[in-house]
Amino acid sequence: MILELIFLLTGVQSIILKFKVPPGQQQCIKDSVSQNTLIYGNYDTTSLLYSFTLSIINQQDQETIIIEHSNDINQQFHYVMQESGEISMCFEVDDYADITTFNLFYESGAEIYDQDLLAKKQHVLNLNETLDTMEQLQQDISREQLLIVDRENKRKHSFTDIQTKIIGFAGITFGLLIIVAACQVIYVRRYVVYKKLA
């Protein structure tokens, strides 16, 4: 997995050195570096007959070589300190070489963190937007539920009113039918009596 790194460029220190090393001798540059700090550098040289080592000296004074270069005009190096300690950059020229000139650029102090272990600002903003959207949706759903309940209540009342009207209309119609039937019976009886008398 490729680690994405965040550089917090606060307290970064840089040095540019030009120095000469005679044959068979060594020149070392040391620096104290904090935990989770990036060290970076590059250099060029006038000879291929040299060796470069980058070492770490921990708090127990144990030295560990982490980078070695040799036989290259231009080189660069970088390393992230896992714990506080001292680094040593040593340039050693072979016995059979001429006096060798080194141009060194060195930088340290940039704190490094694995971005996967940090809360990403954009993700937090997206999460806040998502929460706001969900809250808005919940409010919309609550309003819609209230509207649905209100519509259902109105439908129930409307259905009850229609039912009452239908029952009333049916009662009136039935009453009229009874009256009409009674009138017909009376009319038929009178008609029969009139016929008999005639």
mmCIF file of C-alpha atoms in Angstrom:
data_model
loop_
_atom_site.group_PDB
_atom_site.id
_atom_site.type_symbol
_atom_site.label_atom_id
_atom_site.label_comp_id
_atom_site.label_asym_id
_atom_site.label_seq_id
_atom_site.Cartn_x
_atom_site.Cartn_y
_atom_site.Cartn_z
ATOM 1 C CA MET A 1 0.000 0.000 0.000
ATOM 2 C CA ILE A 2 1.337 3.406 -0.930
ATOM 3 C CA LEU A 3 1.262 5.692 2.065
ATOM 4 C CA GLU A 4 0.078 9.204 1.494
ATOM 5 C CA LEU A 5 2.111 11.593 3.589
ATOM 6 C CA ILE A 6 1.244 14.988 4.956
ATOM 7 C CA PHE A 7 4.104 17.425 5.342
ATOM 8 C CA LEU A 8 3.572 19.910 8.131
ATOM 9 C CA LEU A 9 6.278 22.380 7.185
ATOM 10 C CA THR A 10 6.829 24.001 10.537
ATOM 11 C CA GLY A 11 10.286 24.303 12.016
ATOM 12 C CA VAL A 12 11.992 22.967 8.866
ATOM 13 C CA GLN A 13 15.719 23.634 8.736
ATOM 14 C CA SER A 14 17.884 23.463 5.633
ATOM 15 C CA ILE A 15 21.628 23.597 5.134
ATOM 16 C CA ILE A 16 23.793 23.872 2.036
ATOM 17 C CA LEU A 17 27.409 22.864 2.438
ATOM 18 C CA LYS A 18 30.389 22.741 0.110
ATOM 19 C CA PHE A 19 33.411 20.979 1.507
ATOM 20 C CA LYS A 20 36.502 19.079 0.417
ATOM 21 C CA VAL A 21 37.705 15.729 1.712
ATOM 22 C CA PRO A 22 41.302 14.591 1.193
ATOM 23 C CA PRO A 23 42.068 11.015 0.085
ATOM 24 C CA GLY A 24 41.693 8.392 2.790
ATOM 25 C CA GLN A 25 39.764 10.713 5.088
ATOM 26 C CA GLN A 26 36.179 11.064 6.228
ATOM 27 C CA GLN A 27 33.918 14.028 6.882
ATOM 28 C CA CYS A 28 30.753 13.552 8.987
ATOM 29 C CA ILE A 29 27.831 15.895 9.584
ATOM 30 C CA LYS A 30 25.528 15.186 12.528
ATOM 31 C CA ASP A 31 22.067 16.415 13.448
ATOM 32 C CA SER A 32 19.537 15.707 16.225
ATOM 33 C CA VAL A 33 16.147 14.755 14.770
ATOM 34 C CA SER A 34 12.760 14.318 16.472
ATOM 35 C CA GLN A 35 10.371 11.394 16.080
ATOM 36 C CA ASN A 36 8.206 11.225 12.922
ATOM 37 C CA THR A 37 10.509 13.689 11.151
ATOM 38 C CA LEU A 38 11.570 13.489 7.524
ATOM 39 C CA ILE A 39 15.235 13.917 6.686
ATOM 40 C CA TYR A 40 16.019 14.619 3.071
ATOM 41 C CA GLY A 41 19.126 15.495 1.146
ATOM 42 C CA ASN A 42 21.018 15.346 -2.105
ATOM 43 C CA TYR A 43 24.601 15.881 -3.069
ATOM 44 C CA ASP A 44 26.997 15.842 -5.972
ATOM 45 C CA THR A 45 30.682 15.120 -6.017
ATOM 46 C CA THR A 46 33.722 15.606 -8.233
ATOM 47 C CA SER A 47 34.891 11.992 -7.916
ATOM 48 C CA LEU A 48 33.432 8.512 -8.071
ATOM 49 C CA LEU A 49 35.935 7.138 -5.572
ATOM 50 C CA TYR A 50 33.998 7.769 -2.406
ATOM 51 C CA SER A 51 31.380 6.211 -0.112
ATOM 52 C CA PHE A 52 28.436 7.820 1.651
ATOM 53 C CA THR A 53 26.684 6.419 4.715
ATOM 54 C CA LEU A 54 23.646 7.699 6.578
ATOM 55 C CA SER A 55 23.497 6.321 10.114
ATOM 56 C CA ILE A 56 21.101 6.647 13.027
ATOM 57 C CA ILE A 57 22.317 6.844 16.596
ATOM 58 C CA ASN A 58 19.460 6.092 18.955
ATOM 59 C CA GLN A 59 19.090 7.156 22.593
ATOM 60 C CA GLN A 60 21.035 4.054 23.699
ATOM 61 C CA ASP A 61 24.016 5.222 21.533
ATOM 62 C CA GLN A 62 23.530 2.325 19.139
ATOM 63 C CA GLU A 63 24.475 3.231 15.558
ATOM 64 C CA THR A 64 22.636 1.726 12.609
ATOM 65 C CA ILE A 65 23.557 2.335 8.963
ATOM 66 C CA ILE A 66 20.368 2.805 6.937
ATOM 67 C CA ILE A 67 21.662 4.160 3.603
ATOM 68 C CA GLU A 68 24.902 3.571 1.696
ATOM 69 C CA HIS A 69 25.945 5.130 -1.610
ATOM 70 C CA SER A 70 29.090 5.004 -3.670
ATOM 71 C CA ASN A 71 30.417 5.488 -7.195
ATOM 72 C CA ASP A 72 27.784 7.990 -8.309
ATOM 73 C CA ILE A 73 28.207 11.678 -9.144
ATOM 74 C CA ASN A 74 24.693 12.664 -8.019
ATOM 75 C CA GLN A 75 22.674 11.030 -5.265
ATOM 76 C CA GLN A 76 19.773 11.777 -2.994
ATOM 77 C CA PHE A 77 18.527 10.244 0.238
ATOM 78 C CA HIS A 78 15.533 10.441 2.537
ATOM 79 C CA TYR A 79 14.347 8.713 5.656
ATOM 80 C CA VAL A 80 11.565 9.099 8.237
ATOM 81 C CA MET A 81 12.719 8.885 11.844
ATOM 82 C CA GLN A 82 10.633 6.362 13.774
ATOM 83 C CA GLU A 83 12.000 7.652 17.082
ATOM 84 C CA SER A 84 14.071 10.593 18.266
ATOM 85 C CA GLY A 85 17.806 10.324 17.830
ATOM 86 C CA GLU A 86 20.910 11.599 16.082
ATOM 87 C CA ILE A 87 21.805 11.078 12.445
ATOM 88 C CA SER A 88 25.259 11.012 10.975
ATOM 89 C CA MET A 89 26.031 11.685 7.287
ATOM 90 C CA CYS A 90 29.555 10.564 6.498
ATOM 91 C CA PHE A 91 31.532 11.075 3.270
ATOM 92 C CA GLU A 92 34.707 9.015 2.940
ATOM 93 C CA VAL A 93 37.148 9.358 0.054
ATOM 94 C CA ASP A 94 39.218 6.407 -1.189
ATOM 95 C CA ASP A 95 42.962 6.389 -0.696
ATOM 96 C CA TYR A 96 43.594 6.493 -4.451
ATOM 97 C CA ALA A 97 41.315 9.421 -5.191
ATOM 98 C CA ASP A 98 42.141 13.089 -5.524
ATOM 99 C CA ILE A 99 40.859 15.700 -3.126
ATOM 100 C CA THR A 100 37.096 15.416 -3.607
ATOM 101 C CA THR A 101 34.597 18.258 -3.406
ATOM 102 C CA PHE A 102 31.044 17.608 -2.155
ATOM 103 C CA ASN A 103 28.026 19.899 -2.535
ATOM 104 C CA LEU A 104 25.426 18.879 0.021
ATOM 105 C CA PHE A 105 21.837 20.024 0.491
ATOM 106 C CA TYR A 106 20.201 18.742 3.660
ATOM 107 C CA GLU A 107 16.780 19.403 5.160
ATOM 108 C CA SER A 108 14.977 18.168 8.282
ATOM 109 C CA GLY A 109 12.115 19.160 10.576
ATOM 110 C CA ALA A 110 9.120 18.269 8.423
ATOM 111 C CA GLU A 111 6.797 16.155 10.544
ATOM 112 C CA ILE A 112 5.397 13.173 8.686
ATOM 113 C CA TYR A 113 2.208 11.273 9.387
ATOM 114 C CA ASP A 114 0.456 8.456 7.590
ATOM 115 C CA GLN A 115 -2.648 10.123 6.220
ATOM 116 C CA ASP A 116 -4.622 6.907 6.681
ATOM 117 C CA LEU A 117 -4.257 7.430 10.445
ATOM 118 C CA LEU A 118 -5.540 10.998 10.348
ATOM 119 C CA ALA A 119 -9.074 12.240 10.012
ATOM 120 C CA LYS A 120 -9.265 13.785 6.567
ATOM 121 C CA LYS A 121 -10.785 17.238 6.559
ATOM 122 C CA GLN A 122 -12.637 16.606 3.321
ATOM 123 C CA HIS A 123 -14.059 13.383 4.703
ATOM 124 C CA VAL A 124 -15.192 15.211 7.832
ATOM 125 C CA LEU A 125 -16.836 17.901 5.696
ATOM 126 C CA ASN A 126 -18.503 15.244 3.574
ATOM 127 C CA LEU A 127 -19.676 13.486 6.737
ATOM 128 C CA ASN A 128 -21.126 16.735 8.079
ATOM 129 C CA GLU A 129 -22.897 17.344 4.773
ATOM 130 C CA THR A 130 -24.231 13.798 4.834
ATOM 131 C CA LEU A 131 -25.497 14.225 8.403
ATOM 132 C CA ASP A 132 -27.153 17.521 7.479
ATOM 133 C CA THR A 133 -28.765 15.883 4.455
ATOM 134 C CA MET A 134 -29.983 12.957 6.560
ATOM 135 C CA GLU A 135 -31.408 15.363 9.156
ATOM 136 C CA GLN A 136 -33.196 17.317 6.417
ATOM 137 C CA LEU A 137 -34.562 14.088 4.942
ATOM 138 C CA GLN A 138 -35.757 12.981 8.370
ATOM 139 C CA GLN A 139 -37.583 16.282 8.835
ATOM 140 C CA ASP A 140 -39.131 15.949 5.372
ATOM 141 C CA ILE A 141 -40.232 12.387 6.157
ATOM 142 C CA SER A 142 -41.739 13.515 9.476
ATOM 143 C CA ARG A 143 -43.666 16.297 7.722
ATOM 144 C CA GLU A 144 -44.852 13.876 5.048
ATOM 145 C CA GLN A 145 -45.994 11.418 7.717
ATOM 146 C CA LEU A 146 -47.993 14.163 9.438
ATOM 147 C CA LEU A 147 -49.556 15.133 6.111
ATOM 148 C CA ILE A 148 -50.434 11.494 5.422
ATOM 149 C CA VAL A 149 -52.045 11.139 8.877
ATOM 150 C CA ASP A 150 -53.961 14.389 8.346
ATOM 151 C CA ARG A 151 -55.159 13.250 4.911
ATOM 152 C CA GLU A 152 -56.252 9.914 6.350
ATOM 153 C CA ASN A 153 -58.200 11.671 9.100
ATOM 154 C CA LYS A 154 -59.848 13.920 6.520
ATOM 155 C CA ARG A 155 -60.719 10.876 4.417
ATOM 156 C CA LYS A 156 -62.260 9.151 7.430
ATOM 157 C CA HIS A 157 -64.344 12.209 8.251
ATOM 158 C CA SER A 158 -65.311 12.592 4.600
ATOM 159 C CA PHE A 159 -66.251 8.909 4.371
ATOM 160 C CA THR A 160 -68.348 9.240 7.561
ATOM 161 C CA ASP A 161 -70.098 12.319 6.143
ATOM 162 C CA ILE A 162 -70.816 10.566 2.839
ATOM 163 C CA GLN A 163 -72.028 7.491 4.680
ATOM 164 C CA THR A 164 -74.362 9.657 6.788
ATOM 165 C CA LYS A 165 -75.638 11.423 3.678
ATOM 166 C CA ILE A 166 -76.231 8.114 1.885
ATOM 167 C CA ILE A 167 -78.146 6.722 4.879
ATOM 168 C CA GLY A 168 -80.208 9.904 5.095
ATOM 169 C CA PHE A 169 -80.931 9.896 1.380
ATOM 170 C CA ALA A 170 -81.901 6.209 1.534
ATOM 171 C CA GLY A 171 -84.212 6.882 4.508
ATOM 172 C CA ILE A 172 -85.906 9.774 2.724
ATOM 173 C CA THR A 173 -86.264 7.709 -0.461
ATOM 174 C CA PHE A 174 -87.681 4.757 1.472
ATOM 175 C CA GLY A 175 -90.123 7.052 3.273
ATOM 176 C CA LEU A 176 -91.285 8.553 -0.029
ATOM 177 C CA LEU A 177 -91.738 5.081 -1.478
ATOM 178 C CA ILE A 178 -93.889 4.089 1.526
ATOM 179 C CA ILE A 179 -95.995 7.250 1.121
ATOM 180 C CA VAL A 180 -96.411 6.627 -2.612
ATOM 181 C CA ALA A 181 -97.355 2.994 -1.958
ATOM 182 C CA ALA A 182 -99.882 4.042 0.710
ATOM 183 C CA CYS A 183 -101.397 6.615 -1.653
ATOM 184 C CA GLN A 184 -101.687 3.960 -4.378
ATOM 185 C CA VAL A 185 -103.427 1.540 -1.968
ATOM 186 C CA ILE A 186 -105.878 4.240 -0.906
ATOM 187 C CA TYR A 187 -106.494 5.194 -4.507
ATOM 188 C CA VAL A 188 -107.099 1.592 -5.575
ATOM 189 C CA ARG A 189 -109.531 1.012 -2.692
ATOM 190 C CA ARG A 190 -111.495 4.152 -3.507
ATOM 191 C CA TYR A 191 -111.523 3.220 -7.149
ATOM 192 C CA VAL A 192 -112.879 -0.261 -6.353
ATOM 193 C CA VAL A 193 -115.556 1.206 -4.042
ATOM 194 C CA TYR A 194 -116.552 3.763 -6.681
ATOM 195 C CA LYS A 195 -116.861 1.029 -9.309
ATOM 196 C CA LYS A 196 -119.066 -1.065 -7.030
ATOM 197 C CA LEU A 197 -121.342 1.876 -6.315
ATOM 198 C CA ALA A 198 -121.555 2.732 -9.986
#
